[in-house]
């Protein structure tokens, strides 16, 4: 049923897609309860693990994929909210889907936040075959350079870590520890960053899997009214000293007091979650930008193992 759905997806109207995916997720949750949201064994530390920077207990990484113009236009408000609460995050834009304002990119970096690249045009075909990937990789590299960005996330979490090595990046965000609800559902089975070795020509890069379920799955498909699933997983990752990494889309955040559309959740639910971390973990977490985490991983941990 799952693969058939994704074959037919382009011709199914959006609301019907959501309705079908909701039904599917409901059915799958029972089936996958032993491997999601927590995958036993994924808490095992990498062999050369020496701990987080400054002796922090765990890492907390905020990332945002910006899907459409509407999301793009909400980034400033989201950044200001996070900044006020004392957090930093990265914003990944699609270079050829909507117009990515230079002024916004500058605003993000000038505030100590980060800009990354999210695919090329978000049409679901980036990994269709090697030829398509190669020609698009060239364009993606051009945008990485132009935007002074070092991070990438593929649309729909499609991933081929070997191909991704063709991008001039320090890190990739296109995987997850465990998420059976994703179209390409093979998780990497760890709540820690890891190094993807280069092939001799290219440099290696750091893979940063997300470890909290995406906002769309949680609020739109599961229709959760709270962040309990996030909090439970956060507590477990923190206890195991891992990396809490979440992808929140500004597109799905409702900043107004109006009631949410089918694809939105209220901003207060996100604020409450950030406050939960501050209140419960005080000085125990490290909140780096993904590029800082990638740099730390490359130099502090894995250099010691070789
Ligand atoms: Zn996307």
Short mmCIF file of C-alpha atoms and ligand atoms in Angstrom, two decimals:
data_model
loop_
_atom_site.label_atom_id
_atom_site.label_comp_id
_atom_site.label_asym_id
_atom_site.label_seq_id
_atom_site.Cartn_x
_atom_site.Cartn_y
_atom_site.Cartn_z
CA UNK A 1 0.00 0.00 0.00
CA UNK A 2 2.80 2.33 0.94
CA UNK A 3 4.73 2.20 -2.34
CA UNK A 4 1.54 2.37 -4.40
CA UNK A 5 0.60 5.52 -2.51
CA UNK A 6 3.90 7.19 -3.38
CA UNK A 7 3.57 6.18 -7.04
CA UNK A 8 0.14 7.76 -7.22
CA UNK A 9 0.97 10.69 -4.96
CA UNK A 10 1.60 13.29 -7.69
CA UNK A 11 -1.94 12.89 -9.05
CA UNK A 12 -3.77 12.70 -5.69
CA UNK A 13 -5.13 16.03 -4.39
CA UNK A 14 -3.29 17.32 -1.32
CA UNK A 15 -6.13 16.90 1.19
CA UNK A 16 -6.82 13.36 0.05
CA UNK A 17 -3.10 12.61 0.38
CA UNK A 18 -3.15 13.78 3.98
CA UNK A 19 -6.29 11.78 4.70
CA UNK A 20 -4.68 8.60 3.28
CA UNK A 21 -1.37 9.17 5.04
CA UNK A 22 -3.18 9.73 8.34
CA UNK A 23 -4.93 6.38 7.96
CA UNK A 24 -1.66 4.68 7.07
CA UNK A 25 0.24 6.18 10.02
CA UNK A 26 -2.51 5.12 12.40
CA UNK A 27 -2.21 1.54 11.21
CA UNK A 28 1.60 1.61 11.20
CA UNK A 29 2.00 2.99 14.72
CA UNK A 30 0.85 -0.28 16.27
CA UNK A 31 3.05 -2.30 13.94
CA UNK A 32 6.16 -0.22 14.65
CA UNK A 33 5.71 0.44 18.36
CA UNK A 34 8.89 -1.49 19.27
CA UNK A 35 11.10 0.52 16.89
CA UNK A 36 9.50 3.98 16.99
CA UNK A 37 9.84 6.62 18.38
CA UNK A 38 12.68 4.80 20.18
CA UNK A 39 14.82 2.23 18.43
CA UNK A 40 16.51 0.01 21.03
CA UNK A 41 20.26 -0.09 20.44
CA UNK A 42 20.40 3.32 18.75
CA UNK A 43 21.73 4.79 22.01
CA UNK A 44 25.03 2.89 21.69
CA UNK A 45 27.87 5.44 21.66
CA UNK A 46 30.36 5.57 18.76
CA UNK A 47 33.55 3.69 19.61
CA UNK A 48 35.81 6.73 19.95
CA UNK A 49 33.21 8.78 21.78
CA UNK A 50 34.66 11.34 24.21
CA UNK A 51 31.55 13.31 25.02
CA UNK A 52 30.06 16.67 24.02
CA UNK A 53 31.67 20.05 24.07
CA UNK A 54 32.17 21.66 27.50
CA UNK A 55 31.05 18.49 29.24
CA UNK A 56 27.42 19.00 28.24
CA UNK A 57 25.09 16.06 28.70
CA UNK A 58 23.52 16.09 25.23
CA UNK A 59 23.28 18.12 22.03
CA UNK A 60 20.12 19.96 21.01
CA UNK A 61 19.98 20.96 17.34
CA UNK A 62 17.18 22.95 15.74
CA UNK A 63 16.78 22.86 11.96
CA UNK A 64 14.09 24.22 9.65
CA UNK A 65 13.23 23.21 6.11
CA UNK A 66 11.47 26.00 4.27
CA UNK A 67 9.04 24.43 1.81
CA UNK A 68 7.30 27.30 0.05
CA UNK A 69 7.14 31.10 -0.17
CA UNK A 70 4.73 31.18 2.79
CA UNK A 71 7.31 29.45 4.97
CA UNK A 72 10.07 31.72 3.68
CA UNK A 73 8.03 34.72 4.76
CA UNK A 74 7.67 33.37 8.32
CA UNK A 75 11.39 32.77 8.95
CA UNK A 76 12.12 36.14 10.55
CA UNK A 77 9.35 35.74 13.08
CA UNK A 78 10.50 32.21 13.92
CA UNK A 79 14.12 33.30 14.29
CA UNK A 80 13.18 36.16 16.59
CA UNK A 81 11.14 33.84 18.76
CA UNK A 82 13.99 31.33 19.09
CA UNK A 83 16.52 34.06 19.73
CA UNK A 84 14.38 35.50 22.50
CA UNK A 85 14.25 32.07 24.15
CA UNK A 86 18.03 31.71 23.82
CA UNK A 87 18.23 29.16 20.99
CA UNK A 88 20.00 29.01 17.63
CA UNK A 89 18.90 27.14 14.51
CA UNK A 90 19.46 26.62 10.81
CA UNK A 91 17.13 27.43 7.91
CA UNK A 92 17.32 25.29 4.76
CA UNK A 93 15.96 26.90 1.60
CA UNK A 94 15.00 25.40 -1.77
CA UNK A 95 17.01 27.41 -4.33
CA UNK A 96 14.76 26.95 -7.38
CA UNK A 97 11.23 26.64 -6.03
CA UNK A 98 10.45 30.11 -4.67
CA UNK A 99 12.42 33.28 -4.43
CA UNK A 100 14.97 33.10 -1.60
CA UNK A 101 15.67 36.64 -0.49
CA UNK A 102 19.25 37.66 0.00
CA UNK A 103 18.16 40.06 2.67
CA UNK A 104 16.61 37.18 4.64
CA UNK A 105 19.73 35.02 4.28
CA UNK A 106 21.85 37.91 5.56
CA UNK A 107 19.45 38.52 8.43
CA UNK A 108 19.75 34.87 9.46
CA UNK A 109 23.53 34.74 9.43
CA UNK A 110 23.96 38.20 10.98
CA UNK A 111 21.92 36.97 13.92
CA UNK A 112 24.25 34.03 14.45
CA UNK A 113 21.90 31.51 12.85
CA UNK A 114 22.68 29.38 9.79
CA UNK A 115 21.52 28.99 6.19
CA UNK A 116 21.55 25.64 4.37
CA UNK A 117 20.34 24.17 1.09
CA UNK A 118 17.20 22.01 0.87
CA UNK A 119 17.33 20.13 -2.46
CA UNK A 120 17.19 22.07 -5.71
CA UNK A 121 13.56 22.39 -6.76
CA UNK A 122 11.79 19.91 -4.45
CA UNK A 123 10.15 17.86 -7.19
CA UNK A 124 10.94 14.47 -5.63
CA UNK A 125 13.24 13.46 -8.48
CA UNK A 126 16.67 14.39 -7.14
CA UNK A 127 17.69 10.77 -6.58
CA UNK A 128 15.76 9.23 -9.53
CA UNK A 129 18.98 8.28 -11.27
CA UNK A 130 22.66 9.13 -11.14
CA UNK A 131 22.55 11.33 -14.21
CA UNK A 132 19.85 13.57 -12.81
CA UNK A 133 21.64 13.70 -9.47
CA UNK A 134 24.98 14.60 -11.04
CA UNK A 135 23.61 17.47 -13.08
CA UNK A 136 21.64 18.83 -10.14
CA UNK A 137 24.59 18.38 -7.75
CA UNK A 138 26.50 20.86 -9.85
CA UNK A 139 23.74 23.45 -9.44
CA UNK A 140 23.39 22.70 -5.73
CA UNK A 141 27.14 23.26 -5.30
CA UNK A 142 26.76 26.60 -7.02
CA UNK A 143 24.10 27.67 -4.50
CA UNK A 144 26.11 26.34 -1.56
CA UNK A 145 28.96 28.55 -2.65
CA UNK A 146 26.80 31.57 -3.41
CA UNK A 147 25.05 31.32 -0.04
CA UNK A 148 28.25 30.53 1.84
CA UNK A 149 26.47 27.41 3.14
CA UNK A 150 27.98 24.08 4.19
CA UNK A 151 24.89 22.03 4.98
CA UNK A 152 22.32 20.12 2.95
CA UNK A 153 19.04 18.28 3.44
CA UNK A 154 17.27 16.42 0.66
CA UNK A 155 13.53 16.88 0.15
CA UNK A 156 11.38 14.05 1.57
CA UNK A 157 14.49 12.72 3.35
CA UNK A 158 15.53 10.82 0.23
CA UNK A 159 19.11 9.75 0.73
CA UNK A 160 22.04 8.06 -0.91
CA UNK A 161 25.02 8.90 1.26
CA UNK A 162 27.52 7.97 -1.41
CA UNK A 163 25.98 10.31 -3.99
CA UNK A 164 25.61 13.08 -1.41
CA UNK A 165 29.40 13.05 -1.18
CA UNK A 166 29.43 14.89 -4.49
CA UNK A 167 28.12 17.97 -2.74
CA UNK A 168 30.61 20.44 -1.31
CA UNK A 169 29.28 20.17 2.22
CA UNK A 170 30.48 19.81 5.78
CA UNK A 171 27.33 17.95 6.82
CA UNK A 172 24.14 16.33 5.57
CA UNK A 173 20.76 16.16 7.35
CA UNK A 174 18.84 13.76 5.08
CA UNK A 175 18.57 10.80 7.48
CA UNK A 176 17.02 9.87 10.83
CA UNK A 177 17.63 7.34 13.58
CA UNK A 178 14.25 5.65 13.14
CA UNK A 179 11.16 6.86 11.26
CA UNK A 180 9.15 4.11 9.58
CA UNK A 181 6.62 6.71 8.36
CA UNK A 182 9.04 8.24 5.85
CA UNK A 183 8.80 7.33 2.13
CA UNK A 184 12.40 6.05 2.13
CA UNK A 185 12.16 4.52 5.57
CA UNK A 186 15.64 3.06 6.12
CA UNK A 187 16.95 4.77 9.25
CA UNK A 188 20.60 4.96 10.23
CA UNK A 189 19.93 3.47 13.68
CA UNK A 190 21.93 5.89 15.82
CA UNK A 191 21.24 9.00 17.91
CA UNK A 192 24.82 10.21 17.34
CA UNK A 193 26.47 12.05 14.43
CA UNK A 194 28.78 9.98 12.26
CA UNK A 195 31.34 10.49 9.54
CA UNK A 196 30.71 9.51 5.92
CA UNK A 197 34.08 8.79 4.35
CA UNK A 198 35.01 10.36 1.02
CA UNK A 199 35.94 8.26 -1.99
CA UNK A 200 39.43 9.63 -2.32
CA UNK A 201 38.50 12.55 -4.53
CA UNK A 202 35.98 14.16 -2.26
CA UNK A 203 36.28 15.02 1.37
CA UNK A 204 34.29 13.24 4.00
CA UNK A 205 31.28 14.88 5.61
CA UNK A 206 29.35 14.49 8.83
CA UNK A 207 25.89 12.94 8.84
CA UNK A 208 23.45 14.43 11.35
CA UNK A 209 20.32 12.27 11.55
CA UNK A 210 17.17 13.79 13.04
CA UNK A 211 16.04 12.05 16.20
CA UNK A 212 12.71 13.72 16.98
CA UNK A 213 9.85 13.00 14.60
CA UNK A 214 9.17 15.79 12.12
CA UNK A 215 6.49 18.35 12.96
CA UNK A 216 4.38 17.35 9.94
CA UNK A 217 4.20 13.72 11.06
CA UNK A 218 3.49 14.68 14.67
CA UNK A 219 0.95 17.47 14.28
CA UNK A 220 -0.57 16.91 10.85
CA UNK A 221 -0.53 13.13 10.37
CA UNK A 222 -0.74 11.89 13.98
CA UNK A 223 -2.76 15.01 14.90
CA UNK A 224 -1.04 15.26 18.29
CA UNK A 225 -2.36 18.07 20.49
CA UNK A 226 0.78 18.17 22.64
CA UNK A 227 4.51 17.59 22.30
CA UNK A 228 4.49 14.54 24.59
CA UNK A 229 6.03 12.30 21.91
CA UNK A 230 8.86 14.85 21.46
CA UNK A 231 9.37 15.20 25.21
CA UNK A 232 9.52 11.46 25.84
CA UNK A 233 12.11 11.01 23.13
CA UNK A 234 14.04 14.10 24.23
CA UNK A 235 14.22 12.74 27.78
CA UNK A 236 15.46 9.38 26.50
CA UNK A 237 18.10 10.88 24.18
CA UNK A 238 19.24 13.24 26.97
CA UNK A 239 19.51 10.34 29.40
CA UNK A 240 21.68 8.50 26.90
CA UNK A 241 23.81 11.55 26.11
CA UNK A 242 22.89 11.60 22.43
CA UNK A 243 21.90 14.21 19.87
CA UNK A 244 18.39 15.66 19.90
CA UNK A 245 17.85 16.98 16.36
CA UNK A 246 14.51 18.21 15.11
CA UNK A 247 13.19 19.58 11.82
CA UNK A 248 10.44 22.16 12.22
CA UNK A 249 8.93 23.73 9.08
CA UNK A 250 7.97 27.41 9.34
CA UNK A 251 5.37 26.61 6.69
CA UNK A 252 3.30 24.60 9.17
CA UNK A 253 3.50 27.07 12.06
CA UNK A 254 0.48 29.22 12.72
CA UNK A 255 1.69 32.46 14.29
CA UNK A 256 -1.75 34.06 14.54
CA UNK A 257 -4.60 33.43 16.91
CA UNK A 258 -6.77 32.13 14.09
CA UNK A 259 -7.59 28.44 14.13
CA UNK A 260 -5.13 26.16 12.37
CA UNK A 261 -5.63 24.87 8.86
CA UNK A 262 -5.28 21.11 8.26
CA UNK A 263 -1.55 21.53 7.73
CA UNK A 264 -0.74 23.84 10.62
CA UNK A 265 0.00 23.80 14.32
CA UNK A 266 -0.05 26.72 16.73
CA UNK A 267 3.22 28.42 17.54
CA UNK A 268 2.51 28.14 21.28
CA UNK A 269 2.98 24.39 21.17
CA UNK A 270 6.52 24.93 19.86
CA UNK A 271 7.28 27.67 22.41
CA UNK A 272 6.08 25.39 25.19
CA UNK A 273 8.46 22.67 23.96
CA UNK A 274 11.47 25.02 23.93
CA UNK A 275 10.58 26.20 27.41
CA UNK A 276 10.36 22.60 28.60
CA UNK A 277 13.97 22.04 27.56
CA UNK A 278 15.17 25.23 29.23
CA UNK A 279 13.32 24.49 32.42
CA UNK A 280 14.25 20.82 32.72
CA UNK A 281 17.79 20.80 31.41
CA UNK A 282 19.17 24.26 32.22
CA UNK A 283 22.88 24.13 31.49
CA UNK A 284 22.93 20.47 30.50
CA UNK A 285 22.47 20.81 26.76
CA UNK A 286 24.67 22.17 24.02
CA UNK A 287 22.73 24.01 21.30
CA UNK A 288 25.18 24.35 18.41
CA UNK A 289 24.44 25.29 14.83
CA UNK A 290 24.62 22.16 12.65
CA UNK A 291 27.88 23.46 11.13
CA UNK A 292 29.42 23.81 14.59
CA UNK A 293 28.31 20.31 15.48
CA UNK A 294 29.74 18.95 12.23
CA UNK A 295 33.03 20.68 12.90
CA UNK A 296 33.13 19.37 16.45
CA UNK A 297 32.35 15.84 15.29
CA UNK A 298 35.02 15.87 12.63
CA UNK A 299 37.78 17.30 14.76
CA UNK A 300 37.09 16.33 18.33
CA UNK A 301 35.75 12.83 18.13
CA UNK A 302 36.72 10.99 15.03
CA UNK A 303 40.23 12.32 14.64
CA UNK A 304 41.02 10.51 17.88
CA UNK A 305 39.91 7.16 16.49
CA UNK A 306 42.27 7.15 13.54
ZN1 LIG B 1 11.00 19.78 2.10
#
